Amino acid sequence: MSESNSVSPSNPERSTAYSPLYQQIKVLLLKSLDQGEWKPGEAIPSELDLAARFQVSQGTVRKAIDELAADNLLIRRQGKGTFVSTHNEAKVRYRFLRLTPDDGHQPTTSSEIIGFSRLKAPAAIAGLLALRTVDTVINIQRVLSFDDKPTILDNIWLPANVFKGLSSEAVNQNREPLYAWFEGEYGVSMLRADESVRAVAADAEAARRLHVSQGTPLLQVERVAYTYGERPMEVRQGLYITDHFHYRNSLN
Amino acid sequence: MSESNSVSPSNPERSTAYSPLYQQIKVLLLKSLDQGEWKPGEAIPSELDLAARFQVSQGTVRKAIDELAADNLLIRRQGKGTFVSTHNEAKVRYRFLRLTPDDGHQPTTSSEIIGFSRLKAPAAIAGLLALRTVDTVINIQRVLSFDDKPTILDNIWLPANVFKGLSSEAVNQNREPLYAWFEGEYGVSMLRADESVRAVAADAEAARRLHVSQGTPLLQVERVAYTYGERPMEVRQGLYITDHFHYRNSLN
DNA sequence: TAGTGGTCTAGACCACTAA
DNA sequence: TAGTGGTCTAGACCACTAC
């Protein structure tokens, strides 16, 4: 583990690229996070330790950490330290799920796996996952129920070369939220996602799985989730019943 | 214009409330913004001027401004100054509209007002706007077309006591985006909004207005928009056609 | 050239946590 | 009490804009 992470404060030959010190520190921190030097849920070194390691002032490290914390990659806890984000804490499980009950109450959730297969990536999926159509993907289908009522039909696509050894049995035995499971079992941290939302009519399959009539309006949510380096790691299409739930969003 | 905006760095009697200096500065800046001391699009005083005015260091003012800029209330422009946000710039018009063409191209937009009335606030609207049911609200209905194809049916509710003098003629003559118009004409800045999204079936009215068959799945977007101090200033229900457009969202 | 925001430092002190 | 992140200061210098 070489520790020669020094940085030159002012680079005299700035051909085209000038980047402030704290941005360079941020890149170094991201590299360590991506490489797993500190795992989800663990503390990273203190600001003073990092300042010594990178040969900069505490304030500069602070600004780098501030930005990573603003992006939810790190979590600061006064008096305790700075920790790597995780999907595995009660408070932030289902962090990416925007579907919310119309009344405030917290529903019980359960998941049933209804499909699992490996196949060559369909063109559309390959494009979104930055794969070729000769690469293998894993397809998982499941139904999420809230208070025992089927509410979400998910169709999930993962790159097989990353999720090595993921099997039908494994996914059936897993009881954690998927993203928490991915962190612990496959070392994949989902950091960010883009969603496209539409209204569609339930087809025969969706109607059967969600116990609604064919043609019922459903919310279709297409998600691409990314890990470090903006690398896409999951494509997911969800069909949501929205008669007693809504997709919430905040604009600013 | 009294200028006695001083602040005591450390309050010895912190009964329960401790708030850092930069937070107190932030509150003072918000008050000035709310009171219109600096209008949308205008520059606020320089950091050094504000530091002198509030008797704190530049760094403390900076941190207060940083947070306001992160909330999109202010915009920093290096070398020029810090400016009050506005919906009236080409770059950020339709800042709150998440509906996006599936292909990337930028459609032409047009708006047709199809309804205007004043009435006592219905209970549901009164609740969302923090009004009583004896208060008057303004209701505007319109159709937004993209590339001359009707795509959004909007039903908008405004508190009449704030939007004084808003008339059917005025709203018909206005050519700006609504929120830009509200800023200039009524001094109301829309800073933030919450949205609830659902899939619904087009009723007879929506079908007629949007040129689709009754029962067509539509995206229903319910929005509450807020100005300074989290005061709700608009309730809006939009029905979106999403066959060639989608509601985009980023999660992190 | 002057004025603005942006970066970086060094040091002091405060608030919070845990032993 | 020691260690962490959080606040605040004063000052130097850099990058960008406009005149």
mmCIF file of C-alpha atoms in Angstrom, chain A residues 79-195:
data_model
loop_
_atom_site.group_PDB
_atom_site.id
_atom_site.type_symbol
_atom_site.label_atom_id
_atom_site.label_comp_id
_atom_site.label_asym_id
_atom_site.label_seq_id
_atom_site.Cartn_x
_atom_site.Cartn_y
_atom_site.Cartn_z
ATOM 1 C CA GLY A 79 -17.643 14.054 17.386
ATOM 2 C CA LYS A 80 -17.479 10.610 15.781
ATOM 3 C CA GLY A 81 -15.959 10.872 12.336
ATOM 4 C CA THR A 82 -16.794 10.741 8.635
ATOM 5 C CA PHE A 83 -18.298 7.522 7.301
ATOM 6 C CA VAL A 84 -18.758 5.875 3.927
ATOM 7 C CA SER A 85 -22.408 5.881 2.868
ATOM 8 C CA THR A 86 -24.317 2.631 2.845
ATOM 9 C CA HIS A 87 -27.766 1.394 1.856
ATOM 10 C CA ASN A 88 -27.587 -0.863 4.864
ATOM 11 C CA GLU A 89 -28.819 1.424 7.634
ATOM 12 C CA ALA A 90 -32.407 1.476 8.785
ATOM 13 C CA LYS A 91 -32.575 5.186 8.165
ATOM 14 C CA VAL A 92 -31.648 5.099 4.481
ATOM 15 C CA ARG A 93 -32.808 1.720 3.259
ATOM 16 C CA TYR A 94 -34.888 2.142 0.114
ATOM 17 C CA ARG A 95 -33.069 5.442 -0.308
ATOM 18 C CA PHE A 96 -33.899 5.495 -4.031
ATOM 19 C CA LEU A 97 -37.538 4.430 -3.726
ATOM 20 C CA ARG A 98 -39.738 7.463 -4.256
ATOM 21 C CA LEU A 99 -43.064 5.689 -3.974
ATOM 22 C CA THR A 100 -44.786 6.842 -0.787
ATOM 23 C CA PRO A 101 -48.140 6.048 0.829
ATOM 24 C CA ASP A 102 -50.727 8.820 0.479
ATOM 25 C CA ASP A 103 -51.361 8.675 4.190
ATOM 26 C CA GLY A 104 -48.065 8.914 6.045
ATOM 27 C CA HIS A 105 -48.011 5.464 7.623
ATOM 28 C CA GLN A 106 -45.028 3.176 7.059
ATOM 29 C CA PRO A 107 -46.172 -0.002 5.287
ATOM 30 C CA THR A 108 -44.659 -3.446 5.790
ATOM 31 C CA THR A 109 -42.813 -4.563 2.671
ATOM 32 C CA SER A 110 -42.140 -7.959 1.166
ATOM 33 C CA SER A 111 -40.478 -9.104 -2.043
ATOM 34 C CA GLU A 112 -41.209 -12.166 -4.181
ATOM 35 C CA ILE A 113 -38.801 -13.234 -6.907
ATOM 36 C CA ILE A 114 -40.803 -14.397 -9.926
ATOM 37 C CA GLY A 115 -38.123 -14.693 -12.567
ATOM 38 C CA PHE A 116 -34.374 -15.179 -12.925
ATOM 39 C CA SER A 117 -32.288 -15.755 -16.041
ATOM 40 C CA ARG A 118 -28.972 -15.111 -17.759
ATOM 41 C CA LEU A 119 -28.884 -14.063 -21.377
ATOM 42 C CA LYS A 120 -26.972 -12.064 -23.964
ATOM 43 C CA ALA A 121 -27.685 -8.381 -23.385
ATOM 44 C CA PRO A 122 -30.570 -7.067 -25.492
ATOM 45 C CA ALA A 123 -29.435 -4.040 -27.486
ATOM 46 C CA ALA A 124 -31.386 -1.518 -25.418
ATOM 47 C CA ILE A 125 -30.057 -2.885 -22.130
ATOM 48 C CA ALA A 126 -26.505 -3.189 -23.451
ATOM 49 C CA GLY A 127 -26.563 0.463 -24.451
ATOM 50 C CA LEU A 128 -27.678 1.615 -21.025
ATOM 51 C CA LEU A 129 -25.158 -0.592 -19.194
ATOM 52 C CA ALA A 130 -22.270 0.295 -21.527
ATOM 53 C CA LEU A 131 -21.953 -3.367 -22.576
ATOM 54 C CA ARG A 132 -21.781 -5.122 -25.935
ATOM 55 C CA THR A 133 -24.593 -7.402 -27.082
ATOM 56 C CA VAL A 134 -22.244 -10.384 -26.705
ATOM 57 C CA ASP A 135 -21.923 -9.700 -22.967
ATOM 58 C CA THR A 136 -24.084 -11.602 -20.517
ATOM 59 C CA VAL A 137 -26.635 -9.910 -18.302
ATOM 60 C CA ILE A 138 -28.690 -11.184 -15.393
ATOM 61 C CA ASN A 139 -32.422 -10.525 -15.447
ATOM 62 C CA ILE A 140 -34.444 -10.584 -12.236
ATOM 63 C CA GLN A 141 -38.173 -10.080 -11.994
ATOM 64 C CA ARG A 142 -39.930 -9.542 -8.720
ATOM 65 C CA VAL A 143 -43.064 -8.224 -7.109
ATOM 66 C CA LEU A 144 -42.872 -5.876 -4.142
ATOM 67 C CA SER A 145 -45.866 -5.852 -1.844
ATOM 68 C CA PHE A 146 -46.777 -3.160 0.650
ATOM 69 C CA ASP A 147 -48.951 -4.353 3.512
ATOM 70 C CA ASP A 148 -49.229 -7.626 1.576
ATOM 71 C CA LYS A 149 -50.745 -5.896 -1.453
ATOM 72 C CA PRO A 150 -48.761 -6.323 -4.711
ATOM 73 C CA THR A 151 -47.748 -2.788 -5.709
ATOM 74 C CA ILE A 152 -44.538 -2.843 -7.759
ATOM 75 C CA LEU A 153 -43.506 -5.136 -10.597
ATOM 76 C CA ASP A 154 -39.748 -4.822 -11.128
ATOM 77 C CA ASN A 155 -37.697 -5.984 -14.083
ATOM 78 C CA ILE A 156 -33.995 -5.724 -13.224
ATOM 79 C CA TRP A 157 -30.893 -6.095 -15.426
ATOM 80 C CA LEU A 158 -27.350 -6.492 -14.081
ATOM 81 C CA PRO A 159 -23.974 -6.992 -15.821
ATOM 82 C CA ALA A 160 -23.025 -10.614 -15.185
ATOM 83 C CA ASN A 161 -19.289 -9.919 -15.264
ATOM 84 C CA VAL A 162 -19.651 -7.745 -12.157
ATOM 85 C CA PHE A 163 -22.223 -9.777 -10.247
ATOM 86 C CA LYS A 164 -20.223 -12.986 -10.442
ATOM 87 C CA GLY A 165 -21.860 -16.026 -8.931
ATOM 88 C CA LEU A 166 -25.242 -14.354 -8.509
ATOM 89 C CA SER A 167 -27.702 -17.227 -8.661
ATOM 90 C CA SER A 168 -31.417 -17.764 -8.464
ATOM 91 C CA GLU A 169 -30.962 -19.453 -5.089
ATOM 92 C CA ALA A 170 -28.846 -16.600 -3.715
ATOM 93 C CA VAL A 171 -31.330 -13.921 -4.719
ATOM 94 C CA ASN A 172 -34.185 -16.001 -3.291
ATOM 95 C CA GLN A 173 -32.454 -16.454 0.034
ATOM 96 C CA ASN A 174 -31.480 -12.815 0.395
ATOM 97 C CA ARG A 175 -33.672 -10.851 2.795
ATOM 98 C CA GLU A 176 -31.958 -7.456 2.606
ATOM 99 C CA PRO A 177 -32.879 -4.603 0.291
ATOM 100 C CA LEU A 178 -31.140 -5.288 -3.025
ATOM 101 C CA TYR A 179 -28.694 -2.383 -2.894
ATOM 102 C CA ALA A 180 -27.608 -3.253 0.641
ATOM 103 C CA TRP A 181 -27.082 -6.839 -0.491
ATOM 104 C CA PHE A 182 -25.061 -5.707 -3.522
ATOM 105 C CA GLU A 183 -22.747 -3.722 -1.246
ATOM 106 C CA GLY A 184 -21.969 -6.581 1.094
ATOM 107 C CA GLU A 185 -21.983 -9.478 -1.346
ATOM 108 C CA TYR A 186 -20.619 -8.006 -4.581
ATOM 109 C CA GLY A 187 -18.836 -4.843 -3.451
ATOM 110 C CA VAL A 188 -21.031 -2.671 -5.659
ATOM 111 C CA SER A 189 -22.111 0.686 -4.219
ATOM 112 C CA MET A 190 -25.070 2.342 -5.926
ATOM 113 C CA LEU A 191 -24.433 6.052 -5.584
ATOM 114 C CA ARG A 192 -26.756 7.779 -7.973
ATOM 115 C CA ALA A 193 -29.563 6.984 -10.400
ATOM 116 C CA ASP A 194 -31.497 8.591 -13.223
ATOM 117 C CA GLU A 195 -35.172 7.852 -13.637
#
